[in-house]
Amino acid sequence: EPEVTQTPSHQVTQMGQEVILRCVPISNHLYFYWYRQILGQKVEFLVSFYNNEISEKSEIFDDQFSVERPDGSNFTLKIRSTKLEDSAMYFCAAWQIGAEAFFGQGTRLTVV
Amino acid sequence: GIQVEQSPPDLILQEGANSTLRCNFSDSVNNLQWFHQNPWGQLINLFYIPSGTKQNGRLSATTVATERYSLLYISSSQTTDSGVYFCAVPRMEDSWGKLQFGAGTQVVVTP
């Protein structure tokens, strides 16, 4: 099965610090996504990325978030100034038209 | 946007029992996926099933797109089946890859 790889698996950061979550999506997929899951809640869409730009973002994805694909392989989610409520599991996903979406194993972000 | 409802919210099973999980959605969809979230938080793809029936070992799934529901069957459950089961469908008609998740069914299988 195709793999989406995320690093790190767990990150602890101080409130106000910047974090970068990294993802290596499936090489021949063109559509990439970040999702978030606060502990005990459902998985929520954050942002989609296609052709090196954001194609859609949710109301959660405010100015403190940004995404980029700096080198054509890695896909990153940056949170500029973390808040306690940013503590969650963050999932990267890749998708190709007419097929299923594949999710990475997630990064558990803990803001203290 | 589309609404996704899963039932039951919680399920406790004894090892060896069978069960059915349900996913209802409010609009026509061209994509539906079932996931298992294991105790480590990982989302494992179970089925990509826009319509019809598929089987994978002790698990099977059926989607009746015209009636806007999907069912996940677990047969001869094992303790490793414990976790949360999510169904997910496209958020809007033209957003196949952007998924709207249900709230999940928490399954606990006891020895």
mmCIF file of C-alpha atoms in Angstrom:
data_model
loop_
_atom_site.group_PDB
_atom_site.id
_atom_site.type_symbol
_atom_site.label_atom_id
_atom_site.label_comp_id
_atom_site.label_asym_id
_atom_site.label_seq_id
_atom_site.Cartn_x
_atom_site.Cartn_y
_atom_site.Cartn_z
ATOM 1 C CA GLU A 1 0.000 0.000 0.000
ATOM 2 C CA PRO A 2 1.303 3.513 -0.787
ATOM 3 C CA GLU A 3 2.779 5.326 2.185
ATOM 4 C CA VAL A 4 2.591 8.845 3.512
ATOM 5 C CA THR A 5 5.333 9.476 6.066
ATOM 6 C CA GLN A 6 5.123 12.110 8.793
ATOM 7 C CA THR A 7 7.789 13.400 11.148
ATOM 8 C CA PRO A 8 8.089 13.790 14.027
ATOM 9 C CA SER A 9 5.640 11.316 15.516
ATOM 10 C CA HIS A 10 5.401 13.397 18.686
ATOM 11 C CA GLN A 11 6.366 17.015 19.330
ATOM 12 C CA VAL A 12 6.217 18.924 22.586
ATOM 13 C CA THR A 13 6.572 22.682 22.348
ATOM 14 C CA GLN A 14 6.229 25.721 24.562
ATOM 15 C CA MET A 15 3.309 28.072 24.009
ATOM 16 C CA GLY A 16 4.285 30.837 21.597
ATOM 17 C CA GLN A 17 6.931 28.799 19.813
ATOM 18 C CA GLU A 18 6.882 27.963 16.130
ATOM 19 C CA VAL A 19 6.581 24.364 15.001
ATOM 20 C CA ILE A 20 6.972 22.735 11.616
ATOM 21 C CA LEU A 21 5.327 19.413 10.923
ATOM 22 C CA ARG A 22 6.679 17.474 7.997
ATOM 23 C CA CYS A 23 5.164 15.040 5.545
ATOM 24 C CA VAL A 24 6.512 13.074 2.608
ATOM 25 C CA PRO A 25 3.450 12.307 0.472
ATOM 26 C CA ILE A 26 3.098 9.672 -2.203
ATOM 27 C CA SER A 27 5.271 10.721 -5.139
ATOM 28 C CA ASN A 28 2.741 10.423 -7.968
ATOM 29 C CA HIS A 29 -0.128 12.049 -6.061
ATOM 30 C CA LEU A 30 -0.991 15.646 -6.803
ATOM 31 C CA TYR A 31 -3.400 16.613 -4.035
ATOM 32 C CA PHE A 32 -2.196 17.013 -0.457
ATOM 33 C CA TYR A 33 -4.025 17.796 2.747
ATOM 34 C CA TRP A 34 -3.604 18.524 6.409
ATOM 35 C CA TYR A 35 -6.199 17.432 8.927
ATOM 36 C CA ARG A 36 -6.382 17.911 12.681
ATOM 37 C CA GLN A 37 -7.891 15.821 15.447
ATOM 38 C CA ILE A 38 -8.235 17.265 18.919
ATOM 39 C CA LEU A 39 -8.150 14.487 21.522
ATOM 40 C CA GLY A 40 -11.451 12.619 21.638
ATOM 41 C CA GLN A 41 -12.977 14.526 18.740
ATOM 42 C CA LYS A 42 -13.490 13.926 15.051
ATOM 43 C CA VAL A 43 -10.903 14.476 12.339
ATOM 44 C CA GLU A 44 -11.231 17.969 10.813
ATOM 45 C CA PHE A 45 -10.057 19.260 7.449
ATOM 46 C CA LEU A 46 -7.528 22.112 7.655
ATOM 47 C CA VAL A 47 -6.186 22.803 4.180
ATOM 48 C CA SER A 48 -5.741 21.335 0.721
ATOM 49 C CA PHE A 49 -2.785 21.968 -1.567
ATOM 50 C CA TYR A 50 -2.587 21.425 -5.313
ATOM 51 C CA ASN A 51 -0.139 22.612 -7.946
ATOM 52 C CA ASN A 52 2.018 24.328 -5.318
ATOM 53 C CA GLU A 53 -0.722 26.459 -3.867
ATOM 54 C CA ILE A 54 -3.557 26.294 -1.375
ATOM 55 C CA SER A 55 -6.768 25.230 -3.099
ATOM 56 C CA GLU A 56 -9.024 25.404 -0.065
ATOM 57 C CA LYS A 57 -8.715 26.133 3.642
ATOM 58 C CA SER A 58 -11.112 25.738 6.513
ATOM 59 C CA GLU A 59 -12.075 28.396 9.050
ATOM 60 C CA ILE A 60 -9.606 26.777 11.455
ATOM 61 C CA PHE A 61 -6.696 27.559 9.134
ATOM 62 C CA ASP A 62 -6.055 31.154 10.186
ATOM 63 C CA ASP A 63 -3.004 33.397 9.759
ATOM 64 C CA GLN A 64 -0.895 31.455 12.236
ATOM 65 C CA PHE A 65 -0.887 28.445 9.894
ATOM 66 C CA SER A 66 0.976 28.089 6.626
ATOM 67 C CA VAL A 67 1.829 25.249 4.264
ATOM 68 C CA GLU A 68 4.464 24.810 1.644
ATOM 69 C CA ARG A 69 6.181 22.224 -0.504
ATOM 70 C CA PRO A 70 9.702 23.650 -0.479
ATOM 71 C CA ASP A 71 11.583 21.026 -2.446
ATOM 72 C CA GLY A 72 8.973 19.145 -4.468
ATOM 73 C CA SER A 73 8.815 16.232 -2.066
ATOM 74 C CA ASN A 74 8.339 17.397 1.529
ATOM 75 C CA PHE A 75 5.026 19.004 2.441
ATOM 76 C CA THR A 76 5.082 21.080 5.630
ATOM 77 C CA LEU A 77 2.604 22.639 8.014
ATOM 78 C CA LYS A 78 3.945 25.559 10.050
ATOM 79 C CA ILE A 79 2.241 26.933 13.125
ATOM 80 C CA ARG A 80 3.783 30.319 13.851
ATOM 81 C CA SER A 81 2.946 30.961 17.481
ATOM 82 C CA THR A 82 1.475 27.908 19.115
ATOM 83 C CA LYS A 83 -1.401 28.090 21.581
ATOM 84 C CA LEU A 84 -2.549 25.512 24.086
ATOM 85 C CA GLU A 85 -5.584 24.777 21.913
ATOM 86 C CA ASP A 86 -3.318 23.761 19.022
ATOM 87 C CA SER A 87 -2.550 20.553 20.913
ATOM 88 C CA ALA A 88 -3.874 17.814 18.652
ATOM 89 C CA MET A 89 -2.986 15.023 16.282
ATOM 90 C CA TYR A 90 -2.115 16.393 12.841
ATOM 91 C CA PHE A 91 -2.506 14.160 9.805
ATOM 92 C CA CYS A 92 -1.117 14.625 6.332
ATOM 93 C CA ALA A 93 -2.959 12.965 3.439
ATOM 94 C CA ALA A 94 -2.415 12.433 -0.263
ATOM 95 C CA TRP A 95 -5.033 11.771 -2.905
ATOM 96 C CA GLN A 96 -5.348 11.036 -6.586
ATOM 97 C CA ILE A 97 -8.517 11.486 -8.654
ATOM 98 C CA GLY A 98 -10.806 8.478 -8.580
ATOM 99 C CA ALA A 99 -9.042 6.742 -5.711
ATOM 100 C CA GLU A 100 -8.837 6.722 -1.946
ATOM 101 C CA ALA A 101 -7.004 9.201 0.237
ATOM 102 C CA PHE A 102 -3.980 7.869 2.120
ATOM 103 C CA PHE A 103 -3.140 9.239 5.540
ATOM 104 C CA GLY A 104 0.155 9.431 7.342
ATOM 105 C CA GLN A 105 0.577 8.031 10.827
ATOM 106 C CA GLY A 106 0.119 11.463 12.366
ATOM 107 C CA THR A 107 2.122 13.880 14.493
ATOM 108 C CA ARG A 108 0.931 14.334 18.047
ATOM 109 C CA LEU A 109 1.540 17.980 18.978
ATOM 110 C CA THR A 110 1.506 18.907 22.659
ATOM 111 C CA VAL A 111 1.700 22.596 23.542
ATOM 112 C CA VAL A 112 2.672 23.311 27.167
ATOM 113 C CA GLY B 1 -21.698 21.053 3.721
ATOM 114 C CA ILE B 2 -22.466 17.394 3.973
ATOM 115 C CA GLN B 3 -23.464 15.848 7.299
ATOM 116 C CA VAL B 4 -22.082 12.461 8.350
ATOM 117 C CA GLU B 5 -23.629 10.520 11.222
ATOM 118 C CA GLN B 6 -22.274 7.322 12.653
ATOM 119 C CA SER B 7 -23.989 4.862 14.933
ATOM 120 C CA PRO B 8 -23.716 3.553 17.510
ATOM 121 C CA PRO B 9 -21.289 5.988 19.192
ATOM 122 C CA ASP B 10 -19.950 3.213 21.435
ATOM 123 C CA LEU B 11 -19.916 -0.545 21.175
ATOM 124 C CA ILE B 12 -18.646 -3.142 23.629
ATOM 125 C CA LEU B 13 -18.207 -6.621 22.226
ATOM 126 C CA GLN B 14 -17.057 -9.892 23.576
ATOM 127 C CA GLU B 15 -14.337 -11.568 21.556
ATOM 128 C CA GLY B 16 -15.868 -13.665 18.810
ATOM 129 C CA ALA B 17 -19.018 -11.570 18.444
ATOM 130 C CA ASN B 18 -20.211 -9.975 15.213
ATOM 131 C CA SER B 19 -21.272 -6.360 14.837
ATOM 132 C CA THR B 20 -22.494 -3.776 12.335
ATOM 133 C CA LEU B 21 -21.508 -0.113 12.284
ATOM 134 C CA ARG B 22 -23.527 2.383 10.309
ATOM 135 C CA CYS B 23 -22.676 5.605 8.488
ATOM 136 C CA ASN B 24 -25.424 7.889 7.157
ATOM 137 C CA PHE B 25 -24.654 10.887 4.966
ATOM 138 C CA SER B 26 -26.875 13.757 3.933
ATOM 139 C CA ASP B 27 -26.050 14.102 0.231
ATOM 140 C CA SER B 28 -24.965 12.078 -2.787
ATOM 141 C CA VAL B 29 -21.318 11.080 -2.687
ATOM 142 C CA ASN B 30 -18.828 9.655 -5.154
ATOM 143 C CA ASN B 31 -16.336 8.542 -2.535
ATOM 144 C CA LEU B 32 -16.591 6.911 0.874
ATOM 145 C CA GLN B 33 -13.842 5.555 3.052
ATOM 146 C CA TRP B 34 -13.790 3.606 6.286
ATOM 147 C CA PHE B 35 -10.852 4.000 8.672
ATOM 148 C CA HIS B 36 -9.766 2.322 11.875
ATOM 149 C CA GLN B 37 -7.951 4.516 14.380
ATOM 150 C CA ASN B 38 -5.794 2.302 16.530
ATOM 151 C CA PRO B 39 -4.803 3.008 20.151
ATOM 152 C CA TRP B 40 -1.663 4.824 18.936
ATOM 153 C CA GLY B 41 -3.819 7.275 16.985
ATOM 154 C CA GLN B 42 -2.929 6.053 13.510
ATOM 155 C CA LEU B 43 -5.626 6.113 10.834
ATOM 156 C CA ILE B 44 -5.648 2.839 8.955
ATOM 157 C CA ASN B 45 -7.449 2.632 5.606
ATOM 158 C CA LEU B 46 -10.023 -0.139 5.710
ATOM 159 C CA PHE B 47 -12.167 0.374 2.632
ATOM 160 C CA TYR B 48 -12.598 2.725 -0.276
ATOM 161 C CA ILE B 49 -16.200 1.955 -1.161
ATOM 162 C CA PRO B 50 -18.273 4.538 -3.088
ATOM 163 C CA SER B 51 -20.824 1.784 -3.793
ATOM 164 C CA GLY B 52 -21.302 -1.956 -3.600
ATOM 165 C CA THR B 53 -19.760 -4.480 -1.243
ATOM 166 C CA LYS B 54 -16.163 -5.323 -0.430
ATOM 167 C CA GLN B 55 -14.590 -7.851 1.878
ATOM 168 C CA ASN B 56 -11.204 -7.935 3.550
ATOM 169 C CA GLY B 57 -10.726 -10.836 5.894
ATOM 170 C CA ARG B 58 -13.146 -10.574 8.821
ATOM 171 C CA LEU B 59 -14.254 -7.112 7.756
ATOM 172 C CA SER B 60 -16.669 -6.234 5.016
ATOM 173 C CA ALA B 61 -18.420 -3.056 3.950
ATOM 174 C CA THR B 62 -21.472 -2.192 1.922
ATOM 175 C CA THR B 63 -22.418 1.221 0.565
ATOM 176 C CA VAL B 64 -25.903 1.924 -0.809
ATOM 177 C CA ALA B 65 -25.232 5.288 -2.400
ATOM 178 C CA THR B 66 -28.830 5.845 -3.527
ATOM 179 C CA GLU B 67 -30.023 5.531 0.079
ATOM 180 C CA ARG B 68 -27.056 7.442 1.508
ATOM 181 C CA TYR B 69 -25.646 4.948 3.956
ATOM 182 C CA SER B 70 -22.777 2.565 4.418
ATOM 183 C CA LEU B 71 -22.340 -0.381 6.759
ATOM 184 C CA LEU B 72 -19.171 -1.887 8.184
ATOM 185 C CA TYR B 73 -19.383 -5.474 9.396
ATOM 186 C CA ILE B 74 -16.947 -6.952 11.868
ATOM 187 C CA SER B 75 -17.178 -10.718 12.205
ATOM 188 C CA SER B 76 -15.568 -12.900 14.860
ATOM 189 C CA SER B 77 -14.198 -9.792 16.590
ATOM 190 C CA GLN B 78 -10.764 -9.862 18.214
ATOM 191 C CA THR B 79 -9.235 -7.589 20.830
ATOM 192 C CA THR B 80 -7.075 -6.036 18.107
ATOM 193 C CA ASP B 81 -10.272 -4.713 16.509
ATOM 194 C CA SER B 82 -10.622 -2.247 19.394
ATOM 195 C CA GLY B 83 -10.357 1.403 18.470
ATOM 196 C CA VAL B 84 -12.414 4.048 16.764
ATOM 197 C CA TYR B 85 -13.975 3.443 13.358
ATOM 198 C CA PHE B 86 -14.580 6.477 11.161
ATOM 199 C CA CYS B 87 -16.355 6.860 7.891
ATOM 200 C CA ALA B 88 -15.536 9.836 5.682
ATOM 201 C CA VAL B 89 -17.074 11.304 2.537
ATOM 202 C CA PRO B 90 -16.213 14.305 0.340
ATOM 203 C CA ARG B 91 -17.067 17.601 2.043
ATOM 204 C CA MET B 92 -18.812 18.944 -1.027
ATOM 205 C CA GLU B 93 -19.813 17.750 -4.461
ATOM 206 C CA ASP B 94 -16.601 18.874 -6.124
ATOM 207 C CA SER B 95 -14.166 18.042 -3.363
ATOM 208 C CA TRP B 96 -13.534 14.344 -3.662
ATOM 209 C CA GLY B 97 -10.272 14.391 -1.822
ATOM 210 C CA LYS B 98 -11.334 16.739 0.980
ATOM 211 C CA LEU B 99 -13.043 14.500 3.445
ATOM 212 C CA GLN B 100 -15.742 15.115 6.037
ATOM 213 C CA PHE B 101 -15.412 12.640 8.874
ATOM 214 C CA GLY B 102 -18.143 11.288 11.078
ATOM 215 C CA ALA B 103 -17.778 11.370 14.847
ATOM 216 C CA GLY B 104 -16.757 7.729 14.900
ATOM 217 C CA THR B 105 -17.802 4.547 16.667
ATOM 218 C CA GLN B 106 -15.648 3.599 19.655
ATOM 219 C CA VAL B 107 -15.331 -0.189 19.716
ATOM 220 C CA VAL B 108 -14.025 -2.116 22.700
ATOM 221 C CA VAL B 109 -13.552 -5.856 22.309
ATOM 222 C CA THR B 110 -13.142 -7.685 25.589
ATOM 223 C CA PRO B 111 -11.448 -11.080 25.975
#
